[in-house]
Amino acid sequence: MPSCLPNIAGGVIAPGFQAIKGASTCLKDKYDKVKKIKQNLDKLENEERLVHATKSDLEDAIARNSINMEPTETANTWLELVKEKEREVQELKNKYLHIHKCLCGMWPFYKLMKLSEDLKEKTDELKELRDNIDLQNALREKQFEPGEIMLGG
C-alpha cells in the first residue's frame, strides 16, 4: 500500500499545481490591466488629439472650398462619428477622474480593470476611425442646378 501513495499524490499534485499556475497567470494579467490604466488613458488622449487634428483639417478644407466644393457623404458621416466618439471619450475620462483608485476589496479592482479595458478598446476605435478617412477624396465638386449662378472662379 505505501508504494502506491506516491502515484496517488503525483496524480493529485500535478493537476492542482497546473490549476494554481493558471489562476495566478489570470490574476497577473488582470492586475497588469489595472496597473496600466494611466498608460492606457495617456494613449487614448494622444489618439484623441490626432483624431481632433484630422477633424480640424477636414473642417478647414470644407470651409476653404465652400464656394465650389462640398463634403462627400463619407466625410459627413465621418464627422458625425468623430462627434460621437468624442462624447464617449469624455465619458471615459470622467469615469477615470471619479473612480476610486484604492485597491481595497474586489469591486474597485474589477472597476479599474474594466475601465482600463474600455480605455484600450476606445483607443483602438479612434485609431481605426482616423485610418478610415481619406482627406484627399473628402470633397467633391458642387452640382449646380440649371439656371443657378456659380459664384467664384
CSV table of C-alpha atoms in Angstrom, one decimal:
chain,number,residue,atom,x,y,z
A,1,MET,CA,0.0,0.0,0.0
A,2,PRO,CA,2.7,2.5,0.8
A,3,SER,CA,4.2,2.0,-2.7
A,4,CYS,CA,1.1,3.4,-4.5
A,5,LEU,CA,0.9,6.5,-2.3
A,6,PRO,CA,3.4,8.5,-4.4
A,7,ASN,CA,1.4,7.7,-7.5
A,8,ILE,CA,-1.8,9.0,-6.0
A,9,ALA,CA,0.0,12.1,-4.6
A,10,GLY,CA,1.6,12.7,-8.0
A,11,GLY,CA,-1.8,12.4,-9.7
A,12,VAL,CA,-3.3,14.9,-7.4
A,13,ILE,CA,-0.5,17.4,-7.1
A,14,ALA,CA,0.3,17.9,-10.8
A,15,PRO,CA,-3.3,18.9,-11.8
A,16,GLY,CA,-3.6,21.1,-8.6
A,17,PHE,CA,-0.3,22.8,-9.4
A,18,GLN,CA,-1.5,23.5,-13.0
A,19,ALA,CA,-4.8,24.9,-11.7
A,20,ILE,CA,-2.9,27.2,-9.3
A,21,LYS,CA,-0.5,28.3,-12.0
A,22,GLY,CA,-3.4,29.0,-14.4
A,23,ALA,CA,-5.2,31.1,-11.8
A,24,SER,CA,-2.1,33.1,-10.9
A,25,THR,CA,-1.5,33.8,-14.6
A,26,CYS,CA,-5.1,35.0,-14.9
A,27,LEU,CA,-4.8,37.2,-11.9
A,28,LYS,CA,-1.5,38.7,-13.0
A,29,ASP,CA,-3.0,39.6,-16.4
A,30,LYS,CA,-5.9,41.3,-14.7
A,31,TYR,CA,-3.5,43.1,-12.3
A,32,ASP,CA,-1.4,44.3,-15.3
A,33,LYS,CA,-4.5,45.8,-16.8
A,34,VAL,CA,-5.2,47.8,-13.6
A,35,LYS,CA,-1.5,48.8,-13.4
A,36,LYS,CA,-1.5,50.2,-16.9
A,37,ILE,CA,-4.7,52.2,-16.6
A,38,LYS,CA,-2.9,55.6,-16.6
A,39,GLN,CA,-0.8,54.5,-19.6
A,40,ASN,CA,-4.0,53.5,-21.4
A,41,LEU,CA,-5.5,56.8,-20.6
A,42,ASP,CA,-2.5,58.6,-22.0
A,43,LYS,CA,-2.6,56.6,-25.2
A,44,LEU,CA,-6.3,57.4,-25.5
A,45,GLU,CA,-5.7,61.1,-25.1
A,46,ASN,CA,-2.9,61.1,-27.6
A,47,GLU,CA,-5.1,59.3,-30.2
A,48,GLU,CA,-7.9,61.7,-29.4
A,49,ARG,CA,-5.6,64.7,-30.2
A,50,LEU,CA,-4.7,63.0,-33.6
A,51,VAL,CA,-8.3,62.5,-34.5
A,52,HIS,CA,-9.1,66.0,-33.5
A,53,ALA,CA,-6.3,67.4,-35.7
A,54,THR,CA,-7.6,65.3,-38.6
A,55,LYS,CA,-11.1,66.6,-37.9
A,56,SER,CA,-9.9,70.2,-37.9
A,57,ASP,CA,-8.0,69.7,-41.2
A,58,LEU,CA,-11.2,68.4,-42.8
A,59,GLU,CA,-13.3,71.2,-41.4
A,60,ASP,CA,-10.8,73.8,-42.6
A,61,ALA,CA,-10.8,72.2,-46.1
A,62,ILE,CA,-14.6,72.3,-46.2
A,63,ALA,CA,-14.6,76.0,-45.1
A,64,ARG,CA,-11.8,77.0,-47.5
A,65,ASN,CA,-13.5,75.4,-50.5
A,66,SER,CA,-17.2,76.0,-49.6
A,67,ILE,CA,-17.9,78.1,-52.8
A,68,ASN,CA,-17.3,75.3,-55.4
A,69,MET,CA,-16.8,72.2,-53.3
A,70,GLU,CA,-18.9,70.2,-50.8
A,71,PRO,CA,-18.1,67.4,-48.4
A,72,THR,CA,-18.9,63.9,-49.5
A,73,GLU,CA,-21.4,61.7,-47.6
A,74,THR,CA,-18.4,59.7,-46.3
A,75,ALA,CA,-16.8,62.9,-44.9
A,76,ASN,CA,-20.1,64.0,-43.3
A,77,THR,CA,-20.6,60.5,-41.7
A,78,TRP,CA,-17.0,60.5,-40.5
A,79,LEU,CA,-17.5,63.9,-38.8
A,80,GLU,CA,-20.7,62.6,-37.1
A,81,LEU,CA,-18.8,59.5,-35.9
A,82,VAL,CA,-16.0,61.7,-34.5
A,83,LYS,CA,-18.5,63.8,-32.5
A,84,GLU,CA,-20.0,60.6,-31.1
A,85,LYS,CA,-16.5,59.2,-30.2
A,86,GLU,CA,-15.5,62.5,-28.6
A,87,ARG,CA,-18.5,62.2,-26.3
A,88,GLU,CA,-17.7,58.6,-25.5
A,89,VAL,CA,-14.1,59.5,-24.7
A,90,GLN,CA,-15.2,62.3,-22.5
A,91,GLU,CA,-17.4,59.9,-20.6
A,92,LEU,CA,-14.4,57.5,-20.1
A,93,LYS,CA,-12.3,60.4,-18.9
A,94,ASN,CA,-15.0,61.4,-16.4
A,95,LYS,CA,-15.1,57.8,-15.1
A,96,TYR,CA,-11.4,57.8,-14.7
A,97,LEU,CA,-11.5,61.0,-12.7
A,98,HIS,CA,-14.2,59.8,-10.4
A,99,ILE,CA,-13.3,56.2,-9.9
A,100,HIS,CA,-11.8,55.2,-6.5
A,101,LYS,CA,-8.2,54.1,-7.3
A,102,CYS,CA,-7.5,52.4,-4.0
A,103,LEU,CA,-7.3,48.7,-4.4
A,104,CYS,CA,-9.3,47.9,-1.2
A,105,GLY,CA,-11.5,44.9,-1.9
A,106,MET,CA,-12.5,43.3,-5.2
A,107,TRP,CA,-15.1,45.8,-6.6
A,108,PRO,CA,-12.6,48.7,-7.1
A,109,PHE,CA,-10.2,46.2,-8.7
A,110,TYR,CA,-12.9,45.0,-11.1
A,111,LYS,CA,-14.0,48.5,-12.0
A,112,LEU,CA,-10.4,49.6,-12.6
A,113,MET,CA,-9.7,46.6,-14.7
A,114,LYS,CA,-12.9,47.2,-16.8
A,115,LEU,CA,-12.1,50.9,-17.2
A,116,SER,CA,-8.6,50.0,-18.4
A,117,GLU,CA,-10.0,47.6,-20.9
A,118,ASP,CA,-12.5,50.2,-22.1
A,119,LEU,CA,-9.8,52.8,-22.5
A,120,LYS,CA,-7.7,50.5,-24.6
A,121,GLU,CA,-10.7,49.5,-26.7
A,122,LYS,CA,-11.7,53.1,-27.3
A,123,THR,CA,-8.1,53.9,-28.3
A,124,ASP,CA,-8.3,51.2,-30.9
A,125,GLU,CA,-11.6,52.5,-32.2
A,126,LEU,CA,-10.1,56.0,-32.6
A,127,LYS,CA,-7.1,54.6,-34.5
A,128,GLU,CA,-9.5,52.8,-36.8
A,129,LEU,CA,-11.6,55.9,-37.2
A,130,ARG,CA,-8.6,58.1,-38.1
A,131,ASP,CA,-7.3,55.5,-40.6
A,132,ASN,CA,-10.7,55.3,-42.3
A,133,ILE,CA,-10.9,58.9,-43.5
A,134,ASP,CA,-9.4,59.8,-46.9
A,135,LEU,CA,-8.8,63.5,-46.8
A,136,GLN,CA,-7.9,63.6,-50.5
A,137,ASN,CA,-11.3,62.5,-51.5
A,138,ALA,CA,-13.4,64.1,-48.8
A,139,LEU,CA,-14.6,66.9,-51.0
A,140,ARG,CA,-16.4,66.9,-54.4
A,141,GLU,CA,-17.4,69.5,-56.9
A,142,LYS,CA,-20.8,71.1,-56.1
A,143,GLN,CA,-23.5,70.1,-58.5
A,144,PHE,CA,-25.4,73.2,-59.6
A,145,GLU,CA,-28.9,73.1,-60.9
A,146,PRO,CA,-29.6,74.6,-64.4
A,147,GLY,CA,-30.2,78.3,-64.1
A,148,GLU,CA,-28.2,78.7,-60.9
A,149,ILE,CA,-25.4,81.2,-60.9
A,150,MET,CA,-22.0,79.8,-59.9
A,151,LEU,CA,-20.1,82.2,-57.8
A,152,GLY,CA,-16.3,82.3,-57.7
A,153,GLY,CA,-13.6,81.3,-60.1
